[in-house]
Each structure stands twice: as structure tokens, then as C-alpha cells.
XYZ file of C-alpha atoms in Angstrom:
730
model
C 0.000 0.000 0.000
C 2.781 2.422 0.911
C 4.702 1.557 -2.254
C 1.563 2.175 -4.293
C 1.131 5.601 -2.662
C 4.749 6.499 -3.438
C 4.396 5.473 -7.102
C 1.086 7.349 -7.360
C 2.771 10.517 -6.083
C 5.540 9.931 -8.616
C 2.957 9.747 -11.396
C 1.415 12.980 -10.138
C 4.789 14.715 -10.382
C 5.353 13.347 -13.883
C 1.966 14.717 -14.920
C 2.805 18.077 -13.320
C 6.090 18.174 -15.320
C 4.645 16.630 -18.493
C 6.111 19.479 -20.594
C 9.570 18.934 -19.152
C 12.422 16.943 -20.640
C 12.055 13.140 -20.534
C 15.236 12.710 -18.480
C 13.658 14.833 -15.736
C 10.491 12.678 -15.672
C 12.628 9.535 -15.691
C 14.558 10.829 -12.678
C 11.293 11.390 -10.745
C 10.131 7.790 -11.316
C 13.535 6.404 -10.319
C 13.341 8.249 -6.996
C 9.883 6.793 -6.430
C 11.238 3.304 -7.256
C 14.102 3.742 -4.817
C 11.857 4.758 -1.924
C 9.374 1.956 -2.739
C 12.222 -0.573 -2.456
C 13.332 0.838 0.897
C 9.836 0.541 2.426
C 9.906 -3.285 2.923
C 13.296 -2.937 4.625
C 11.965 -0.168 6.863
C 9.020 -2.356 7.894
C 11.475 -5.042 9.035
C 13.313 -2.699 11.403
C 12.913 -3.284 15.166
C 9.736 -1.720 16.496
C 9.101 0.188 19.690
C 6.720 -1.838 21.836
C 5.368 -1.585 25.364
C 5.110 -5.102 26.731
C 2.944 -5.600 29.826
C 4.908 -7.325 32.567
C 3.527 -8.635 35.823
C 6.176 -9.265 38.465
C 5.270 -12.031 40.884
C 6.105 -11.487 44.525
C 8.434 -14.461 44.441
C 9.686 -16.078 41.301
C 8.784 -19.741 41.042
C 11.624 -21.895 39.774
C 10.601 -25.189 38.256
C 13.458 -27.641 38.741
C 14.281 -29.893 35.811
C 14.965 -33.437 36.860
C 15.769 -36.521 34.868
C 12.746 -38.674 34.239
C 12.010 -41.738 32.135
C 11.558 -41.100 28.426
C 7.965 -39.907 28.216
C 6.002 -37.078 26.699
C 4.186 -36.354 29.956
C 4.882 -33.434 32.270
C 3.559 -34.202 35.761
C 3.009 -31.808 38.669
C 2.102 -33.286 42.019
C 1.859 -31.879 45.490
C 3.841 -31.854 47.728
C 6.531 -33.389 45.496
C 8.432 -30.941 43.248
C 7.335 -30.427 39.675
C 8.873 -32.823 37.204
C 9.601 -31.894 33.644
C 10.612 -34.618 31.246
C 13.590 -33.814 29.059
C 11.776 -35.390 26.140
C 8.834 -32.964 26.446
C 7.908 -32.017 22.927
C 6.045 -28.970 21.796
C 5.308 -28.779 18.106
C 3.768 -26.069 16.006
C 1.268 -27.052 13.327
C 1.225 -24.491 10.517
C -2.294 -23.442 9.660
C -1.679 -20.588 7.193
C -3.692 -17.420 7.637
C -4.851 -15.276 4.728
C -1.953 -12.887 5.392
C 0.541 -15.777 5.378
C -0.858 -17.133 2.093
C -0.664 -13.659 0.553
C 2.919 -13.241 1.819
C 3.929 -16.642 0.443
C 2.419 -15.736 -2.928
C 4.302 -12.436 -2.879
C 7.632 -14.085 -2.044
C 7.084 -16.700 -4.775
C 6.491 -14.064 -7.456
C 9.484 -12.018 -6.276
C 11.705 -15.097 -6.326
C 10.641 -15.919 -9.900
C 11.474 -12.399 -11.122
C 14.826 -12.368 -9.312
C 15.703 -15.774 -10.759
C 14.782 -14.442 -14.192
C 17.202 -11.553 -13.658
C 19.952 -13.934 -12.565
C 19.348 -16.186 -15.573
C 19.467 -13.181 -17.929
C 22.773 -12.089 -16.350
C 24.231 -15.578 -16.902
C 23.102 -15.495 -20.519
C 24.758 -12.113 -21.057
C 28.028 -13.512 -19.675
C 27.766 -16.437 -22.077
C 27.051 -14.006 -24.907
C 30.188 -12.000 -24.044
C 32.367 -15.117 -24.350
C 31.009 -15.944 -27.816
C 30.883 -12.358 -29.211
C 33.370 -11.124 -31.817
C 35.121 -7.856 -32.577
C 33.337 -5.716 -35.204
C 34.801 -4.873 -38.637
C 37.433 -2.121 -38.828
C 35.014 0.377 -40.389
C 32.496 -0.060 -37.605
C 35.104 -0.014 -34.822
C 36.726 3.182 -36.143
C 33.390 4.995 -36.311
C 32.511 3.791 -32.808
C 35.872 4.932 -31.367
C 35.410 8.378 -32.885
C 31.952 8.904 -31.327
C 33.049 7.343 -27.995
C 35.989 9.781 -27.693
C 33.670 12.638 -28.583
C 31.473 11.671 -25.608
C 34.563 11.136 -23.385
C 33.643 7.495 -22.619
C 36.793 5.379 -22.647
C 35.713 2.135 -20.911
C 32.948 1.134 -23.335
C 33.526 -1.894 -25.586
C 31.739 -2.876 -28.810
C 30.881 -6.468 -29.870
C 29.103 -8.242 -32.710
C 27.158 -11.477 -32.189
C 25.010 -13.847 -34.232
C 22.672 -14.186 -31.212
C 21.794 -10.474 -31.252
C 18.930 -9.167 -33.407
C 18.876 -5.491 -32.417
C 21.501 -3.220 -30.767
C 21.514 -3.041 -26.950
C 23.716 -1.928 -24.039
C 24.430 -3.756 -20.766
C 26.940 -3.832 -17.911
C 26.913 -2.017 -14.574
C 30.680 -1.609 -14.157
C 31.999 -2.563 -17.610
C 29.582 -1.213 -20.213
C 29.261 -3.212 -23.440
C 27.351 -2.483 -26.646
C 26.227 -5.393 -28.830
C 25.379 -5.242 -32.521
C 23.837 -7.947 -34.717
C 25.893 -9.537 -37.505
C 23.794 -7.625 -40.038
C 25.275 -4.331 -38.757
C 28.139 -4.761 -41.257
C 25.649 -3.841 -44.011
C 24.387 -0.703 -42.299
C 25.352 2.768 -43.498
C 27.683 5.012 -41.514
C 24.845 7.428 -40.762
C 22.655 4.667 -39.348
C 25.556 3.304 -37.272
C 26.351 6.772 -35.963
C 22.763 7.307 -34.787
C 22.786 3.902 -33.070
C 26.138 4.574 -31.368
C 25.019 7.991 -30.123
C 21.813 6.445 -28.718
C 23.585 3.562 -26.933
C 26.418 5.760 -25.636
C 23.770 8.103 -24.212
C 22.575 5.118 -22.159
C 26.130 4.596 -20.890
C 26.618 8.269 -20.088
C 23.333 8.368 -18.172
C 24.202 5.114 -16.281
C 20.953 3.569 -17.478
C 22.229 0.060 -16.741
C 21.926 0.966 -13.055
C 18.442 2.383 -13.718
C 17.411 -0.902 -15.380
C 18.736 -2.878 -12.414
C 16.901 -0.619 -9.955
C 13.647 -0.888 -11.940
C 13.852 -4.698 -12.027
C 14.445 -4.936 -8.271
C 11.515 -2.567 -7.768
C 9.308 -4.808 -9.920
C 10.413 -7.919 -8.027
C 9.408 -6.308 -4.728
C 6.135 -4.841 -6.035
C 5.125 -7.230 -8.822
C 1.714 -7.794 -7.269
C 0.848 -4.101 -7.701
C -0.356 -3.334 -11.282
C 0.692 0.293 -10.807
C 4.315 -0.852 -10.519
C 4.251 -2.405 -14.007
C 2.656 0.698 -15.499
C 5.258 2.919 -13.854
C 8.058 0.710 -15.172
C 6.730 1.023 -18.748
C 6.711 4.819 -18.416
C 10.255 4.776 -17.010
C 11.438 2.766 -20.050
C 9.739 5.207 -22.389
C 11.238 8.303 -20.712
C 14.698 6.659 -20.659
C 14.576 5.936 -24.402
C 13.162 9.387 -25.206
C 16.070 11.013 -23.338
C 18.569 9.068 -25.458
C 16.614 9.846 -28.629
C 16.839 13.530 -27.749
C 20.640 13.335 -27.529
C 20.760 11.854 -31.064
C 18.616 14.680 -32.480
C 20.694 17.253 -30.581
C 23.828 15.936 -32.336
C 22.455 17.160 -35.691
C 20.647 14.155 -37.136
C 17.351 14.908 -38.800
C 14.235 13.689 -36.983
C 12.884 12.053 -40.144
C 16.053 9.990 -40.736
C 16.210 8.914 -37.100
C 12.516 7.980 -37.045
C 13.007 5.895 -40.198
C 15.920 4.068 -38.559
C 13.820 3.335 -35.443
C 11.075 1.845 -37.626
C 13.604 -0.502 -39.218
C 14.939 -1.563 -35.827
C 11.440 -2.097 -34.480
C 10.942 -4.943 -36.971
C 13.739 -6.955 -35.394
C 13.683 -6.866 -31.595
C 15.650 -8.967 -29.157
C 13.666 -11.410 -27.053
C 12.175 -9.977 -23.844
C 14.244 -12.346 -21.711
C 17.483 -10.699 -22.919
C 16.054 -7.235 -22.312
C 15.677 -7.993 -18.581
C 19.224 -6.736 -17.896
C 19.814 -4.513 -20.918
C 18.629 -1.324 -22.650
C 17.441 -2.213 -26.109
C 17.277 0.305 -28.935
C 13.935 -1.032 -30.171
C 12.288 -1.433 -26.752
C 8.827 -2.912 -27.297
C 5.855 -0.687 -26.523
C 7.758 2.603 -26.817
C 8.307 3.153 -30.569
C 5.043 4.989 -31.315
C 5.414 7.529 -28.479
C 9.097 8.040 -29.253
C 8.380 8.773 -32.915
C 5.746 11.300 -31.900
C 8.239 12.994 -29.575
C 10.979 13.021 -32.229
C 8.786 14.599 -34.891
C 7.371 17.315 -32.603
C 8.801 20.840 -32.849
C 11.603 21.391 -30.371
C 9.754 24.263 -28.737
C 7.122 21.940 -27.343
C 9.633 19.680 -25.594
C 12.953 19.913 -23.804
C 11.643 22.528 -21.409
C 13.958 22.883 -18.440
C 12.346 22.858 -14.965
C 12.540 26.086 -13.036
C 14.375 26.285 -9.666
C 10.972 26.351 -7.978
C 9.982 23.127 -9.748
C 13.244 21.494 -8.648
C 12.587 22.580 -5.070
C 9.093 21.069 -5.288
C 10.490 17.808 -6.629
C 12.968 17.657 -3.745
C 10.130 18.247 -1.286
C 8.174 15.411 -2.860
C 11.193 13.135 -2.557
C 11.278 13.861 1.173
C 7.554 13.094 1.240
C 8.322 9.711 -0.365
C 10.700 8.902 2.472
C 8.251 10.189 5.092
C 5.546 7.850 3.784
C 7.972 4.958 4.047
C 8.862 5.667 7.666
C 5.549 6.879 9.135
C 4.010 4.174 11.272
C 6.993 1.852 10.887
C 8.170 2.203 14.451
C 4.785 1.673 16.074
C 2.972 -1.582 16.610
C -0.575 -2.127 15.410
C -2.367 -3.564 18.490
C -4.850 -5.519 16.377
C -2.082 -7.103 14.310
C -0.065 -7.922 17.440
C -3.117 -9.471 19.078
C -3.837 -11.534 15.965
C -0.228 -12.758 15.974
C -0.515 -13.775 19.642
C -3.815 -15.571 18.994
C -2.279 -17.432 16.056
C 0.689 -18.477 18.171
C -1.342 -19.823 21.092
C -3.620 -21.745 18.731
C -0.742 -23.242 16.725
C 1.574 -24.170 19.611
C 0.711 -27.783 20.438
C 1.448 -29.407 23.804
C 1.778 -33.153 23.279
C 1.027 -34.018 26.911
C 0.660 -32.166 30.224
C -0.529 -33.261 33.642
C -1.118 -31.214 36.781
C -1.914 -32.930 40.083
C -3.005 -30.577 42.852
C -0.676 -27.980 41.365
C -0.977 -24.288 42.392
C -2.442 -22.221 39.561
C 0.544 -19.839 39.516
C 2.959 -22.771 39.053
C 0.847 -24.274 36.288
C 0.700 -20.995 34.340
C 4.410 -20.382 34.934
C 5.174 -23.805 33.496
C 3.080 -23.137 30.366
C 4.836 -19.790 29.896
C 8.316 -21.308 30.201
C 7.528 -24.136 27.803
C 5.935 -22.009 25.076
C 7.603 -18.599 25.394
C 4.205 -16.834 25.508
C 3.670 -14.234 28.252
C 0.973 -15.416 30.670
C -0.099 -12.860 33.285
C -2.215 -13.802 36.311
C -4.379 -10.845 37.373
C -6.153 -12.791 40.112
C -3.606 -13.001 42.965
C -6.180 -14.543 45.338
C -6.369 -17.586 43.044
C -2.599 -18.135 42.756
C -2.668 -21.040 45.233
C -5.794 -22.701 43.823
C -5.026 -26.378 43.229
C -5.309 -27.596 39.651
C -5.708 -31.225 38.605
C -5.667 -31.620 34.843
C -4.414 -34.048 32.229
C -4.398 -33.188 28.520
C -2.852 -34.660 25.373
C -2.052 -33.039 22.056
C -3.856 -29.722 22.671
C -3.088 -26.130 21.604
C -1.746 -23.770 24.258
C -5.035 -21.835 24.059
C -6.976 -24.906 25.186
C -4.513 -25.682 27.988
C -4.825 -22.125 29.345
C -8.605 -22.179 28.961
C -9.042 -25.377 30.970
C -6.446 -24.364 33.561
C -8.158 -20.989 34.120
C -11.619 -22.568 34.107
C -10.692 -25.016 36.868
C -9.766 -22.013 39.021
C -13.104 -20.319 38.180
C -11.289 -17.759 36.039
C -11.169 -16.811 32.374
C -8.556 -15.449 30.011
C -8.233 -12.851 27.297
C -5.613 -12.345 24.585
C -3.749 -9.011 24.660
C -1.305 -7.876 21.946
C 1.687 -9.353 23.774
C 0.334 -11.689 26.430
C -2.406 -13.960 27.707
C -4.117 -12.417 30.732
C -5.858 -14.735 33.224
C -8.414 -12.768 35.241
C -11.611 -13.131 37.298
C -14.811 -13.764 35.385
C -16.363 -10.491 36.590
C -13.161 -8.451 36.307
C -13.308 -4.781 35.368
C -9.913 -5.044 33.694
C -11.377 -6.349 30.456
C -11.755 -2.885 28.974
C -12.898 -3.360 25.381
C -11.115 -6.650 24.872
C -13.318 -9.714 24.773
C -12.244 -13.043 26.144
C -10.729 -15.094 23.362
C -13.165 -17.572 21.901
C -11.900 -20.117 19.411
C -14.217 -20.774 16.480
C -16.139 -24.025 16.301
C -14.275 -26.582 14.211
C -14.530 -30.257 13.378
C -12.597 -31.134 16.552
C -15.823 -31.726 18.477
C -17.014 -34.012 15.706
C -13.788 -36.026 15.965
C -14.211 -36.412 19.730
C -17.849 -37.425 19.255
C -16.809 -40.047 16.703
C -14.254 -41.478 19.111
C -16.846 -41.621 21.890
C -19.292 -43.587 19.745
C -16.800 -45.867 17.971
C -14.844 -46.836 21.104
C -16.675 -49.867 22.512
C -15.855 -50.899 26.081
C -16.122 -54.704 26.460
C -16.676 -54.480 30.197
C -17.006 -51.731 32.801
C -17.334 -52.599 36.467
C -17.058 -50.132 39.346
C -17.848 -50.908 42.982
C -17.781 -47.776 45.178
C -15.097 -46.350 42.871
C -14.226 -42.633 43.268
C -15.443 -40.553 40.326
C -11.942 -39.369 39.413
C -10.669 -42.958 39.266
C -13.609 -44.011 37.118
C -12.973 -41.192 34.662
C -9.250 -41.972 34.698
C -10.115 -45.545 33.720
C -12.252 -44.318 30.790
C -9.465 -41.993 29.596
C -6.971 -44.877 29.612
C -9.381 -47.225 27.809
C -10.075 -44.525 25.209
C -6.382 -44.560 24.311
C -6.132 -48.338 24.324
C -9.237 -48.911 22.163
C -8.981 -45.900 19.824
C -8.887 -47.176 16.236
C -9.560 -43.839 14.522
C -5.865 -42.916 14.166
C -2.440 -44.542 14.025
C -0.724 -41.600 15.713
C -0.167 -42.581 19.338
C -0.130 -38.945 20.417
C -3.630 -38.403 18.990
C -5.293 -41.498 20.416
C -8.006 -41.279 23.054
C -9.870 -38.286 24.449
C -9.123 -35.714 27.126
C -11.491 -35.708 30.105
C -11.511 -32.522 32.202
C -13.369 -32.270 35.535
C -14.713 -28.740 35.981
C -17.080 -29.066 38.942
C -16.877 -28.260 42.629
C -19.753 -30.552 43.655
C -20.148 -34.256 43.047
C -16.455 -34.931 42.480
C -16.260 -37.052 45.634
C -19.059 -39.364 44.500
C -18.559 -43.135 44.634
C -19.620 -44.953 41.486
C -21.151 -48.436 41.452
C -21.805 -49.537 37.896
C -21.552 -52.623 35.726
C -21.805 -52.431 31.933
C -20.819 -54.692 29.051
C -20.193 -53.904 25.416
C -21.179 -50.214 25.501
C -19.829 -47.159 23.663
C -17.583 -44.862 25.651
C -20.251 -42.131 25.336
C -22.815 -44.324 27.126
C -20.436 -45.249 29.933
C -19.538 -41.578 30.420
C -23.197 -40.601 30.443
C -24.107 -43.083 33.173
C -21.049 -42.352 35.312
C -21.690 -38.602 35.319
C -25.400 -39.168 35.913
C -24.668 -41.311 38.987
C -22.521 -38.450 40.342
C -25.276 -35.893 39.697
C -23.161 -34.242 36.977
C -23.296 -33.864 33.228
C -20.790 -33.486 30.413
C -20.333 -31.555 27.208
C -18.084 -32.110 24.207
C -15.654 -29.211 23.950
C -13.065 -28.300 21.312
C -10.284 -30.507 22.652
C -11.832 -32.417 25.544
C -14.923 -33.784 27.236
C -15.701 -31.443 30.140
C -17.406 -32.845 33.251
C -19.433 -30.135 34.946
C -22.380 -29.512 37.213
C -25.840 -29.652 35.736
C -27.101 -26.244 34.709
C -29.661 -24.835 37.140
C -33.222 -24.389 36.008
C -33.655 -21.164 34.037
C -34.906 -18.156 35.940
C -36.466 -14.942 34.773
C -39.584 -13.791 32.956
C -41.482 -16.508 31.094
C -42.827 -16.109 27.560
C -45.199 -18.285 25.569
C -44.698 -18.832 21.842
C -46.117 -21.104 19.173
C -43.255 -22.236 16.936
C -44.033 -23.770 13.552
C -42.448 -27.143 12.711
C -41.497 -27.673 9.068
C -39.095 -29.538 6.801
C -37.225 -32.493 8.221
C -38.161 -31.430 11.766
C -41.695 -32.806 11.246
C -40.373 -36.380 11.077
C -38.322 -35.711 14.216
C -41.320 -34.471 16.249
C -43.963 -36.867 14.849
C -43.375 -39.724 17.359
C -42.903 -37.333 20.320
C -45.389 -37.848 23.162
C -43.799 -35.690 25.840
C -42.362 -32.599 24.124
C -40.848 -31.276 27.352
C -38.790 -34.404 28.033
C -37.883 -34.619 24.355
C -36.440 -31.103 24.369
C -34.698 -31.715 27.695
C -32.856 -34.635 26.077
C -31.343 -32.092 23.668
C -30.088 -29.758 26.404
C -33.073 -27.394 26.696
C -33.707 -26.420 30.346
C -37.153 -26.175 31.877
C -37.914 -24.688 35.294
C -40.967 -24.051 37.416
C -44.188 -23.135 35.556
C -42.611 -23.947 32.177
C -44.184 -26.237 29.597
C -43.860 -27.653 26.096
C -46.693 -29.210 24.045
C -46.504 -30.448 20.456
C -49.684 -30.020 18.396
C -49.285 -32.631 15.687
C -52.389 -31.553 13.740
C -51.122 -27.996 13.217
C -47.389 -28.928 13.330
C -46.778 -26.360 16.028
C -44.787 -26.468 19.239
C -46.312 -24.393 22.072
C -43.584 -23.517 24.568
C -43.538 -21.467 27.776
C -39.993 -20.697 28.931
C -37.410 -17.938 29.357
C -36.264 -15.956 26.329
C -32.814 -17.582 26.427
C -34.247 -21.110 26.295
C -36.798 -20.103 23.645
C -33.935 -18.902 21.439
C -32.216 -22.268 21.911
C -35.402 -24.103 20.924
C -35.795 -21.971 17.786
C -32.179 -22.635 16.789
C -32.674 -26.342 17.435
C -35.837 -26.484 15.299
C -34.214 -24.463 12.496
C -31.218 -26.800 12.400
C -33.380 -29.929 12.447
C -35.716 -28.601 9.710
C -32.676 -27.940 7.467
C -31.158 -31.360 8.129
C -28.253 -29.880 10.094
C -29.117 -31.302 13.495
C -25.950 -33.394 13.872
C -23.692 -30.422 13.152
C -25.806 -28.248 15.458
C -25.418 -30.727 18.337
C -21.673 -30.784 17.825
C -21.468 -26.972 17.827
C -23.547 -26.793 21.013
C -21.352 -29.422 22.683
C -24.439 -31.400 23.710
C -23.927 -34.790 25.301
C -26.198 -36.521 22.788
C -23.334 -37.530 20.501
C -24.065 -41.235 20.157
C -25.764 -42.701 17.065
C -29.523 -42.765 16.679
C -29.503 -46.529 16.160
C -28.337 -48.170 19.350
C -26.126 -51.225 19.455
C -28.453 -53.982 20.545
C -32.195 -53.877 21.210
C -32.931 -53.734 24.927
C -36.686 -53.519 24.385
C -36.931 -56.807 22.494
C -34.726 -58.532 25.054
C -36.982 -57.421 27.900
C -39.832 -59.255 26.161
C -37.954 -62.265 24.777
C -35.961 -63.257 27.876
C -38.260 -65.415 30.029
C -37.409 -65.939 33.701
C -38.463 -69.533 34.626
C -38.581 -68.795 38.330
C -37.693 -65.865 40.567
C -38.280 -65.669 44.304
C -37.230 -62.756 46.505
C -37.945 -62.516 50.230
C -37.067 -59.107 51.661
C -34.133 -58.905 49.217
C -32.372 -55.522 48.787
C -33.403 -53.928 45.491
C -29.764 -53.617 44.328
C -29.290 -57.383 44.831
C -32.467 -58.074 42.888
C -31.136 -56.124 39.922
C -27.761 -57.853 40.160
C -29.456 -61.279 40.114
C -31.661 -60.404 37.144
C -28.675 -58.951 35.264
C -26.828 -62.252 35.589
C -29.934 -64.265 34.577
C -30.360 -62.044 31.498
C -26.899 -63.102 30.339
C -27.614 -66.788 30.952
C -31.041 -66.788 29.256
C -30.294 -64.473 26.289
C -30.841 -66.748 23.270
C -30.904 -63.924 20.696
C -27.194 -63.137 20.916
C -24.500 -65.539 19.735
C -21.606 -63.442 21.021
C -21.430 -63.764 24.798
C -20.077 -60.218 25.079
C -23.435 -58.931 23.762
C -25.657 -61.152 25.883
C -27.924 -59.803 28.587
C -29.010 -56.314 29.529
C -27.107 -53.551 31.287
C -28.973 -52.166 34.309
C -28.256 -48.761 35.854
C -29.578 -47.763 39.264
C -29.629 -44.008 39.802
C -30.016 -42.449 43.271
C -29.180 -45.799 44.851
C -29.056 -44.278 48.334
C -32.830 -43.810 48.255
C -33.376 -47.570 48.105
C -30.564 -48.778 50.336
C -33.078 -49.816 53.017
C -35.801 -50.907 50.568
C -36.430 -54.611 49.959
C -38.382 -56.660 47.442
C -40.653 -59.620 48.214
C -41.758 -61.305 44.998
C -42.393 -64.799 43.636
C -43.023 -65.351 39.893
C -42.676 -68.167 37.329
C -42.344 -68.106 33.524
C -42.517 -64.326 33.203
C -40.691 -61.906 30.915
C -37.688 -60.043 32.268
C -39.421 -56.701 31.620
C -42.358 -57.589 33.855
C -40.130 -58.858 36.674
C -38.217 -55.582 36.610
C -41.427 -53.556 36.628
C -42.923 -55.435 39.589
C -39.682 -55.191 41.591
C -39.259 -51.472 40.836
C -42.865 -50.697 41.792
C -42.309 -52.084 45.288
C -39.543 -49.525 45.996
C -41.152 -46.551 44.207
C -38.911 -46.680 41.147
C -39.548 -46.976 37.413
C -37.298 -47.876 34.526
C -36.539 -46.342 31.154
C -35.192 -48.305 28.189
C -32.207 -46.511 26.709
C -29.975 -47.525 23.769
C -27.580 -49.700 25.753
C -29.144 -50.100 29.186
C -32.241 -50.080 31.344
C -32.060 -47.133 33.749
C -33.943 -47.147 37.077
C -35.018 -43.808 38.532
C -37.414 -42.690 41.279
C -40.989 -42.204 40.070
C -41.083 -38.697 41.556
């Protein structure tokens, strides 16, 4: 942009001096080219920046100790932090639009520079094969050269040359074609005066400067136009010197027409000044045949002063803003860095927040500032694999009930309700396919057997994380196997899990484990986050009738309880709320808060357009398993017949355990033993610890036995894709 402004100003000056001599206009464009080439170098100079620095009260030193070869970094308390020497942090290049544009620019510049180098090599080869001209031609050339006081210029003749040209920065050389031996002395004299004018004006340096300018600004069309004008003014200046020597304009114009019919190839002209430069003949002829009074006007001292002032303006444009940092650009660079810096594996165990953030800063080189000193000693327990730095900071801050924002030169971790945010929003990464990949892993990873007996929630989730790595068949990369599970809840984390499942997807096992702990989960960008169930919505209630259309009609057609149906998709309902589906009019009548109504509308819109799966992924809803369940629990409840069952004041949990085992023994539908029987989940087991079942039945379906037993303790059951779940009736 700056180079374009400089060239535009140069064009303005040329237009202002359009009646002046061509050499003067050529000089203006060369100055513009020179400043335009300096601008990229100026932009690379060191910049003045103010970097925010937060000094901790006491610097935390993380000792580096030798550990077994592993990619895991483990913090534990009270033991010192351990950092494996084989810790690997890799950066995955995801090019931005600016990076793609820059790469394109460098590629074009490299091609033009290589073209220049190749042309220079060809000229060297041409010099080795060139011959000395005939005596008549050499004598005439020496006479005109001495007249112009140019002693170091040499003349050559070559079969590879079609039209006369001049080249050479330090050792000027003029080349003539072999046919020059048949040219008249007058024609040769005009050619020599023209080419020697190029040498006297040091136009070889001007050609070199113009080509470097084009290489740096090739992507700007204005640069090519300016270069064509520079060539024209350069040739017109040399033409003027020929006419000034006494040659008639008509004879010189006739000679130019003859030369125009035989031009050298454009590749050779890259590093040379050709007499018959393409694209300039018509304008040059017009200039030659004009009366002398209309051209060759010399600029006044005032005009020269103005041109000098404009040259200083060129330089000012190049330097203005070069020593200051654009905050938006710096912030974008920081965001790109934290999203592209990948941590292969980290693990914090009861680690103070300040130590965890300090470790991430040391390992990545990104400034991380904690503006919540009261949370510095908050204990963090977190394990992640193959995640960007942004995700690691997000989860670390979230576990301490904090958030983070991206500043131009740092990540700032701060309280959720902090007033220090100013106008900067907390960084939010865009939704990507990462959630879809995690969802696929959760549905495709089948756990052959899961059995917990009063197992702490953290240990149960640790077991699932390990099995997700062991059974992950979606990738061959060991670093990318499995899923991250992050616990972000203050309640329910001390729950003891009692659960037995066989042949279920990881998503199902995770659903039941979190449900038994009174928690829920959502699929995030790089992890599955365990968190507390959202409270019922509060606020003003509104009633709306929402039309159902498109593919959403098939989704709602079998729905009997619209409220429970919507709750299964993450919609929250509180006191005095309702949802009724009117199948005849294809309308959903809902009473809820505005926030939940907006969610319902978005859900219906996505389902009507056939984008429900993508919508669920973007929302991070827990319903990520397939619509068609593995196995048919309903049919098994009817087909498995219990020959005899007798319970006499038997605890309800023992009843379910007995029937679970009998379902495996009596399941005749399944050939594979791993798929036999029915999984049974007992939620809120504490409510029936003292409840017993007294029941005696013969030759009855498993479903009826379960119903009779559950009725006695005030429970009911629901058939879900991979299990029968028992819940209190109230």
C-alpha cells in the first residue's frame, strides 16, 4: 500500500512536469522506485513496543529433573514439579490469509529475481562468444566514444543479437547484430550515439533498480505501469541526444522503424537497454517529430525545489508508522501463536495455579499474566494430550473459576467479573470439526466391560481416559489417540460410582457415570468437560407457538412428551414452564425464558434444514451417540423369560444384580457372549438402600419382573440404547 502511494505521487509529479524533458520525468520515477524498495526494509526494522509485565512477589523456579523417556509433564503436590527432558512442543502451521498472501508475494518475487539472474548468466555467455566488429564499424565507434569522453565502453558483434543493446553495470558493453556490417555510416552513428547516451546516463543501473523494484512490487499493477513509463522516458532522453547531435528527426525515425521490426527477445532485455524497446516506438516517434519548442523545457528552480520536497515526502511515507505496533495485528499474531503451539502431553496434580501458568509460559515462550492473585494457590488437577496452548490455558483458568483474554503481547488470566477487560473480549476459538472427531471417538470406542464398585469418580474417569487410548482405532498416531477428560465441577467430584456395563460405547459409559454423580458433560473443542448440571432457568417466562417444518416434522412426529424430548437435547425447563406439540397444526407451544426459547428456535431451524448433527456438535451437547443403538434392549426385555424368581425381603440392588446375571444366561438372541444380557443402571441408589423386594413369579418376561420389583420400591425404569435405567418415580 505504501509503495503504491509512493508510485502514485511519482505519477502525479510526472503529470505536473509533463512538458519537461524526458530525463527529468525519468529521474522522478527512479526516486519513487528507490523509496518503494526501501519501504519493505523499513518495515522489518525493530519496532518500539510496550510489553505488559507482571512481576510475581516471588519467582517460582521449576526444577528440571531426569525422568524416564515420556512425553508427559507431571506436577504433584507436595513433590516438586517434574519436567521430562523429552517434552515435545510442536507447532502445526495453519496458514492465515496474510501468510498465504505473503507466500504468494515471495514466490512471485523469487521468480522475477531468478529471471534476472538467468538473464545475467546469458549475457556472460554471450560476451564469451561475441566477436570484434569490422574495422570500419570499430573506427566509427571509437570516434563517437571519444567525442562523448567514454573510454571504458567496448563494442561487440554477435550472431545471437537481433537489435543493438547496451548492458553492464561496471563494464559497459554495446552489442550489434551480424547484419550491422551492411548498415550505413549514418545509421551506425545514430545507433552509437543512442547507446552511448545510455552509458553516459548510467541507465544500466536504472534498469537494475527498476527490475528490483518490480520484483518487490510485482503484485501491484501500478508498478508495471510505472516501469513502462520509465522505459519510455529513458529511451526518449537518449533519442533527444541523437537529435541534438544534428541528425534529422525524419532519418532517425526511419531508422527506429527498421529496428522495431527486429527486436531482441524480452528475456534478454531484462538486464539490458534495447534500442527497439517494445511498446515505446510509437510515443518516441511522436516525440521526435514534434517541434523542439514543445519539448525539452527545463524545470525552473521552484519546480526542482518542489520535486525535492516530494522526494522527502516519499521517504516520510515509508517511515511513518513503521516504528509503532498495530495492536490488532499484534493481538492476531498472539492468537495465532497460542492456537498453533501444540502441547503433546501435560498433567497437573493438585498444582498451584501460579505454578501451572508459569510452566506453560516457560515451555511455550508466551507471556501469561495472572491478574487474580487470590487464586494463585488454587489447586489444579488436569491431564491433557495433544492440545493447543489456548486450550490448555482455557481449561487451567476454568478449573480455578477464572477466564482469560488475549492481549497484543500476552495472555491475561483474570476473574470472570473483572473490570480489567476494557474493550477486549475473552478469546473464543471458532467451532471446528474437533468436536465431531471427539464425538466419533466416543461412539466408535466400545468398552467390552465396565465394572465399578464404590469407585471414586476421578478414578472411574481416569479408567475411561486410559481405555479410550487403548481402544482408539480412529488414528495410528499414538499422540492423537483417546480423548481428554476434564473435571470442571466443585460438587459431586467425591461421589462413589457403582456400575456394571458390558459392550457399551464410551459415550454411554460416560453418560451413566456422570449421571450417577449428579453431573453432566459436554463435548468441547479438545476435551470432554465434566461439569455440574445447569440450574433451572430463571427470569420472565414467555409463551410462543413455533411452527415445525421440513425435516423437523419427522423428528417431532413420534414425540409424546415434548418437554422431556427437548430436555434430552439440552433445553432447560424450570418451574411453571411447559412444552406441548400439536401434531395436527405442526406447532410447538412452549412457555420458557427468552434464552431457552432462542435455543429451541435454533434447534428447530437446524433440524428442519437437516443440520441437526452439526448443530449438536457446535452446542457441545452430550447426545453424541448414534440414533440406532447397538443392541435392542426392548426386544430382550420381552424375549428373555425368567423360569422362576423368588425374593424374600431382598435388597433392590441385589435383585437387579441377580436379574442382570440371569439375562446373560437366558439371552438366546445373541451368539456373542459379550453382547448377551441387559445392562442395568440404578440411579439415586441411596434412596433404596433400606428398601427390599418380596416377589415370587414363574415363567414371566424379564421386563415384567423388573417392573414389579421397581414398583415395590417406588422406582420406574426407562429403556435406553444400551441399558435399562432405574429412577425414582417422583
